[in-house]
CSV table of C-alpha atoms and ligand atoms in Angstrom, one decimal:
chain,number,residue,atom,x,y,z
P,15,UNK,CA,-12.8,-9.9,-10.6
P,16,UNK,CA,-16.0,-8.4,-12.0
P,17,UNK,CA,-17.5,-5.3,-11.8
P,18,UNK,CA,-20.2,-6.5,-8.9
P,19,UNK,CA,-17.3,-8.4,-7.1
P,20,UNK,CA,-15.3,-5.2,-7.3
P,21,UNK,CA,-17.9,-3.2,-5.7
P,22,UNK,CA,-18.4,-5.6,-3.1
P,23,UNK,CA,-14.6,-5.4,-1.8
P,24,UNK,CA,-14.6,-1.5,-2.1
P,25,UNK,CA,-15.0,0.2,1.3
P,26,UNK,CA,-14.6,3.3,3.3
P,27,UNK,CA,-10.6,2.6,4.1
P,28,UNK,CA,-10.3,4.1,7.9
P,29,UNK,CA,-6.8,3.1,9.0
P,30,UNK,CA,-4.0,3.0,5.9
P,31,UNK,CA,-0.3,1.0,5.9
P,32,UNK,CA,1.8,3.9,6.0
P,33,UNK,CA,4.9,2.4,4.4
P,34,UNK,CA,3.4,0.5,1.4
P,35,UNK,CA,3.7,3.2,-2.1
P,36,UNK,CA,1.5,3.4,-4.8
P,37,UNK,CA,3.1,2.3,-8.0
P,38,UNK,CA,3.1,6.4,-9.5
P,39,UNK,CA,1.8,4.6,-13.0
P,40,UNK,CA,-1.4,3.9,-11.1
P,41,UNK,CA,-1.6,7.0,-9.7
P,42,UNK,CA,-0.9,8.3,-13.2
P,43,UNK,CA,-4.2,6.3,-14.6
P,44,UNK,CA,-6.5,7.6,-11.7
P,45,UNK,CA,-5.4,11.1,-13.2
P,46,UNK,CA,-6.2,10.1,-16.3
P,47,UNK,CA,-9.7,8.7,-15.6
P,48,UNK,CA,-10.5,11.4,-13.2
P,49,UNK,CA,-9.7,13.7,-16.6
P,50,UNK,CA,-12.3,11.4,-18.2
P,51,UNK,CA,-15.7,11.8,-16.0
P,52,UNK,CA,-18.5,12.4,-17.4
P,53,UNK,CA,-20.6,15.8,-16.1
P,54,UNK,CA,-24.0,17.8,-17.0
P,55,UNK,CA,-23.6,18.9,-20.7
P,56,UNK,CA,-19.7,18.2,-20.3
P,57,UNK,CA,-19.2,21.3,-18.1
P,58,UNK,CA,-16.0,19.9,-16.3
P,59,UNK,CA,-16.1,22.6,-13.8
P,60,UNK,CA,-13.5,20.8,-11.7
P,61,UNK,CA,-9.5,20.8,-10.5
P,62,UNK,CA,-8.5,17.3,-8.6
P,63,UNK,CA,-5.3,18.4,-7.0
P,64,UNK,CA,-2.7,15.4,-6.2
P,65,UNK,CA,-0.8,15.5,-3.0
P,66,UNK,CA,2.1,13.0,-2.4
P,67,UNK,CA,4.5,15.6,-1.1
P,68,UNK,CA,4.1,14.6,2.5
P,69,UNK,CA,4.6,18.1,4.0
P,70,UNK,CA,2.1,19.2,2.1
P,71,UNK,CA,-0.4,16.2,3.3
P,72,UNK,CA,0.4,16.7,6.7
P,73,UNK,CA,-1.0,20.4,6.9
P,74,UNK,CA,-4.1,19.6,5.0
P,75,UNK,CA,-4.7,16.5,7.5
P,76,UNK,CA,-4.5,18.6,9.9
P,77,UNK,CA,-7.6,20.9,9.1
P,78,UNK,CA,-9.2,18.0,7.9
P,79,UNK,CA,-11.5,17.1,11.4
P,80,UNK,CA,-11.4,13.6,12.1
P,81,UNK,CA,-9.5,12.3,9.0
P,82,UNK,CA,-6.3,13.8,10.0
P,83,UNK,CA,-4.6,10.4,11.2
P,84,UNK,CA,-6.3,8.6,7.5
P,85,UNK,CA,-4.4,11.3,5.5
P,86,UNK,CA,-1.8,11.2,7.3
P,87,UNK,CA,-1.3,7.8,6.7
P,88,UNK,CA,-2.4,7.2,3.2
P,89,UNK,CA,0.0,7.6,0.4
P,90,UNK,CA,-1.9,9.8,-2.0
P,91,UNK,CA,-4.9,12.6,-1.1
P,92,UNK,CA,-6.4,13.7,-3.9
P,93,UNK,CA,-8.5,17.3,-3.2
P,94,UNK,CA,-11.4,18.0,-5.2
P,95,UNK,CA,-12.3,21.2,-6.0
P,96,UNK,CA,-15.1,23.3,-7.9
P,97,UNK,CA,-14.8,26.3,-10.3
P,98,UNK,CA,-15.9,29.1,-7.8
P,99,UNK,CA,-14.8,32.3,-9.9
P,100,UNK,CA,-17.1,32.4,-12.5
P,101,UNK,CA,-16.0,35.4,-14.4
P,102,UNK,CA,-12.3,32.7,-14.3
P,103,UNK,CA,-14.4,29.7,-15.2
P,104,UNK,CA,-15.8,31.9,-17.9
P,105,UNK,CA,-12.8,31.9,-19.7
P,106,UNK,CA,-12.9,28.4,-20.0
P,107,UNK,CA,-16.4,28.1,-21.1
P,108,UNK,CA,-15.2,30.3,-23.8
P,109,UNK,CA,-12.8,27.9,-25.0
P,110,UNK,CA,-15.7,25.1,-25.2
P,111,UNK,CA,-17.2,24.1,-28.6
P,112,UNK,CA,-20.1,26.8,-29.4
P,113,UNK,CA,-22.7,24.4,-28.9
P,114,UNK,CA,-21.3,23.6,-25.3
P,115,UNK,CA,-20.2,27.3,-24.4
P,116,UNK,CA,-24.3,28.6,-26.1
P,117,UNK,CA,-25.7,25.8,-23.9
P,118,UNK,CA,-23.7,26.9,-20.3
P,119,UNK,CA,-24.1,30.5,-21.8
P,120,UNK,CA,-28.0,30.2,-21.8
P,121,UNK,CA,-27.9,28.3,-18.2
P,122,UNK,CA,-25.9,30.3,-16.7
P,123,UNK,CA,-28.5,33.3,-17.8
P,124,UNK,CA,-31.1,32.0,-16.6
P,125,UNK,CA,-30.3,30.5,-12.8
P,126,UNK,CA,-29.3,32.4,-10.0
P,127,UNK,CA,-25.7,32.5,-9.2
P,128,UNK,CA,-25.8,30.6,-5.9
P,129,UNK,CA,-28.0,28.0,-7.7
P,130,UNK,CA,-25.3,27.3,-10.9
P,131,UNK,CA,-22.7,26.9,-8.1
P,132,UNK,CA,-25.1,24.3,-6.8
P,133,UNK,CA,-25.0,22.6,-10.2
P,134,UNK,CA,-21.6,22.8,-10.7
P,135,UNK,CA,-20.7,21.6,-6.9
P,136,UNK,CA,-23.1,18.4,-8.0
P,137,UNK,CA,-20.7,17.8,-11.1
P,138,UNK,CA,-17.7,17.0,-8.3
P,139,UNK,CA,-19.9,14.1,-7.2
P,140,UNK,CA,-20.0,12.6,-10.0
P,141,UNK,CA,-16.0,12.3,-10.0
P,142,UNK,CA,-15.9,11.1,-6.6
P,143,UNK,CA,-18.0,8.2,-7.5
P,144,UNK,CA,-15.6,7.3,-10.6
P,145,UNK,CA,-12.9,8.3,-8.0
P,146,UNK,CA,-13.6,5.6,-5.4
P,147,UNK,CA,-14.7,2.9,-7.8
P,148,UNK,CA,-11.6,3.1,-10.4
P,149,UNK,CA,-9.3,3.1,-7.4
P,150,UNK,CA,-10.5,-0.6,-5.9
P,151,UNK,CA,-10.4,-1.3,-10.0
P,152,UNK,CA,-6.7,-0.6,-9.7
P,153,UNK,CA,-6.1,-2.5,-6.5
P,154,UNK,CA,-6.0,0.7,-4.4
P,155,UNK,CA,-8.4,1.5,-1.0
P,156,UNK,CA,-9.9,4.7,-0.9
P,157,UNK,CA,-11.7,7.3,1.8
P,158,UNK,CA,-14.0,9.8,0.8
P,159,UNK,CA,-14.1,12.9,2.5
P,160,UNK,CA,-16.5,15.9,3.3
P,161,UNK,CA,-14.9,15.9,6.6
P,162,UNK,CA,-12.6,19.1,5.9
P,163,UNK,CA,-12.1,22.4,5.8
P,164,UNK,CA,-12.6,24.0,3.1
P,165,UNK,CA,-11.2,27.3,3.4
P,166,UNK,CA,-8.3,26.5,5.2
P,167,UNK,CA,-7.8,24.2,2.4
P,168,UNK,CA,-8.4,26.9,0.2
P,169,UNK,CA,-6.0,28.8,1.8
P,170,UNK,CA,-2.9,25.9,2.1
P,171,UNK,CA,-3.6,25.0,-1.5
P,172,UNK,CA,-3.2,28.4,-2.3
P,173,UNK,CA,-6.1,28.4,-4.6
P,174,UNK,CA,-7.9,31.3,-6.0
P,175,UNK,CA,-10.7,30.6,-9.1
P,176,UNK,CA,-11.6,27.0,-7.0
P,177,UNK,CA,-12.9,26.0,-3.9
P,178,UNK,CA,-12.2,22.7,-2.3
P,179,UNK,CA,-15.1,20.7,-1.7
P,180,UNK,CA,-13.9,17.4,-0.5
P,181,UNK,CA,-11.3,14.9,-0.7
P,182,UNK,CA,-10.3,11.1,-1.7
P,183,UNK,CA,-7.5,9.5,0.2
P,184,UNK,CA,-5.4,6.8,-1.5
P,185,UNK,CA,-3.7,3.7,-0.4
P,186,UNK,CA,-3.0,0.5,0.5
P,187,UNK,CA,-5.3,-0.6,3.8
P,188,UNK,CA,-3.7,-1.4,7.2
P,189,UNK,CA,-4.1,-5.2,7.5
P,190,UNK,CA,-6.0,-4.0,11.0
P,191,UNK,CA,-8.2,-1.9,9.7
P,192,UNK,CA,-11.6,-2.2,11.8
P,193,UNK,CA,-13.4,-1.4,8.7
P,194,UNK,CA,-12.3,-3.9,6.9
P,195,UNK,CA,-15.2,-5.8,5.0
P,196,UNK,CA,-14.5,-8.9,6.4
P,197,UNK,CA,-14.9,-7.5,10.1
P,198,UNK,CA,-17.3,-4.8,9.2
P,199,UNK,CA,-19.8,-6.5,6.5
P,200,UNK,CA,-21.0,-3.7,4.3
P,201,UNK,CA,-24.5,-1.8,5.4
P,202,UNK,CA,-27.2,-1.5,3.0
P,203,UNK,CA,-30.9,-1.0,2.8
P,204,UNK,CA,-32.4,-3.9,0.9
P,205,UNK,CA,-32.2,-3.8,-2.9
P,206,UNK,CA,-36.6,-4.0,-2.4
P,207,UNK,CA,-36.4,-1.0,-0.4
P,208,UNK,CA,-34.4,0.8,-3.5
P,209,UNK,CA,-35.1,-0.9,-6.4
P,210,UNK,CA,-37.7,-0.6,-8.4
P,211,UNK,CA,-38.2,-2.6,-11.3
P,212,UNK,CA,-41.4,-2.1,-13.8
W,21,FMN,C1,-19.5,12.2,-0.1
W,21,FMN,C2,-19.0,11.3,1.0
W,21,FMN,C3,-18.3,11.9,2.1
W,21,FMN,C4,-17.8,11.1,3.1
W,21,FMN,N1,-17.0,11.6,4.1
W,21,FMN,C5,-16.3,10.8,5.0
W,21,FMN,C6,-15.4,11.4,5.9
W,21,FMN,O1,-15.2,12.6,6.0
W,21,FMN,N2,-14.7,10.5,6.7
W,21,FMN,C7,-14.9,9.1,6.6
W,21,FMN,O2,-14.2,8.4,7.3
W,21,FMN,N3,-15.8,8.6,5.7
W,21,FMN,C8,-16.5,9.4,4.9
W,21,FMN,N4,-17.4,8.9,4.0
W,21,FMN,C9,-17.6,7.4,4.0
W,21,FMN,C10,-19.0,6.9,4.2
W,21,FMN,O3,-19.3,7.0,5.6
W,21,FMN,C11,-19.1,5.5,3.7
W,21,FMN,O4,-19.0,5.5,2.3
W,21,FMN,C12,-20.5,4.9,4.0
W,21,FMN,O5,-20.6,4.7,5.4
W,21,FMN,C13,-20.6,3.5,3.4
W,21,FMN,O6,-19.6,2.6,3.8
W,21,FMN,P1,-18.6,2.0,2.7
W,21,FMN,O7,-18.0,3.1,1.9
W,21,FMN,O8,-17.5,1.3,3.6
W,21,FMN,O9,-19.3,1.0,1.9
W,21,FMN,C14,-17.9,9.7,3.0
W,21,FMN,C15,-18.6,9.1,1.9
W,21,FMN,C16,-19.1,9.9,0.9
W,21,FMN,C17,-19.7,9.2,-0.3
């Protein structure tokens, strides 16, 4: 399947089969790539936690609004969340190549604090995107997830330097899924409306 065909088949994955396990070497690889995204002057100011325990799911799905019953059912929920502690994250930046650490050094100078947290919130993104479309590359449904809470998230996780900004379930699809794209044909404004070619 190609890239375009791959995208097509992709969707928001609303109901999940339960009993159907994720080979872990997949899971393994979507580690691996999340690792690998790309961000704003390679800032990687990001932790993607991995949940398979299924105690562990189970009390983040439910303080996660209406995707409790998705989480609940999907294999794998991966939480991603952002470097909120910056004198923590500093000690990573410090780590960084000089020409990296001088650049973040000289931004971080120069923007107010809630702004740079703005910036590096925006970096998550980019991983959810990479998220979503290497897991229908490996064979895998996906939901993505603003729909929780964060704090109590925080809280669960147990998390101190990060804050959880959303989430990525993982699975295989319920065969009666209602989102399904063969009964719900993906929505889209029309490539005129968003495309602009000169
Ligand atoms: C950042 C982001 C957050 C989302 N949050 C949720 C969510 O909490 N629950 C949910 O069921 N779908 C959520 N979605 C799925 C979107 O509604 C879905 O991507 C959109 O309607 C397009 O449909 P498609 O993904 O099936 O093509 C989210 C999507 C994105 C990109």
């Amino acid at each position: 399947m190609n890239i375009l065909e791959l995208i097509e088949k992709r969707y928001t994955a609303k109901k999940y089969n339960a009993d159907k396990p994720i080979p872990q070497e997949k899971i393994e690889d979507l580690k691996e790539i999340l690792r690998l995204t790309p961000s704003s002057i390679n800032v990687q100011p990001w932790k993607f936690t991995f949940v398979q325990n299924p105690e562990m799911k189970a009390k983040l799905a439910s303080v996660s609004m209406h995707n409790t019953e998705k989480i609940n059912q999907a294999q794998l929920l991966v939480v991603f969340s952002v470097a909120d502690d910056l004198d923590a994250f500093q000690n990573i930046v410090n780590e960084f190549p000089s020409a990296r650490r001088d650049w973040y050094n000289k931004i971080k100078a120069n923007t107010p604090e809630a702004d740079l947290k703005i910036w590096l919130s925006k970096q998550l993104y980019i991983a959810l995107g990479v998220g979503l479309t290497a897991s229908i590359a490996l064979g895998l449904d996906s939901t993505a997830m603003e729909g929780i809470e964060s704090d109590k998230y925080q809280e669960i996780l147990n998390m101190t330097a990060y804050k959880p900004l959303f989430a990525m379930a993982v699975g295989y699809a319920s065969e009666d899924d209602f989102n399904r794209i063969e009964v719900t044909p993906k929505s889209r404004r029309s490539q005129e409306s968003v495309i602009e070619s000169i």
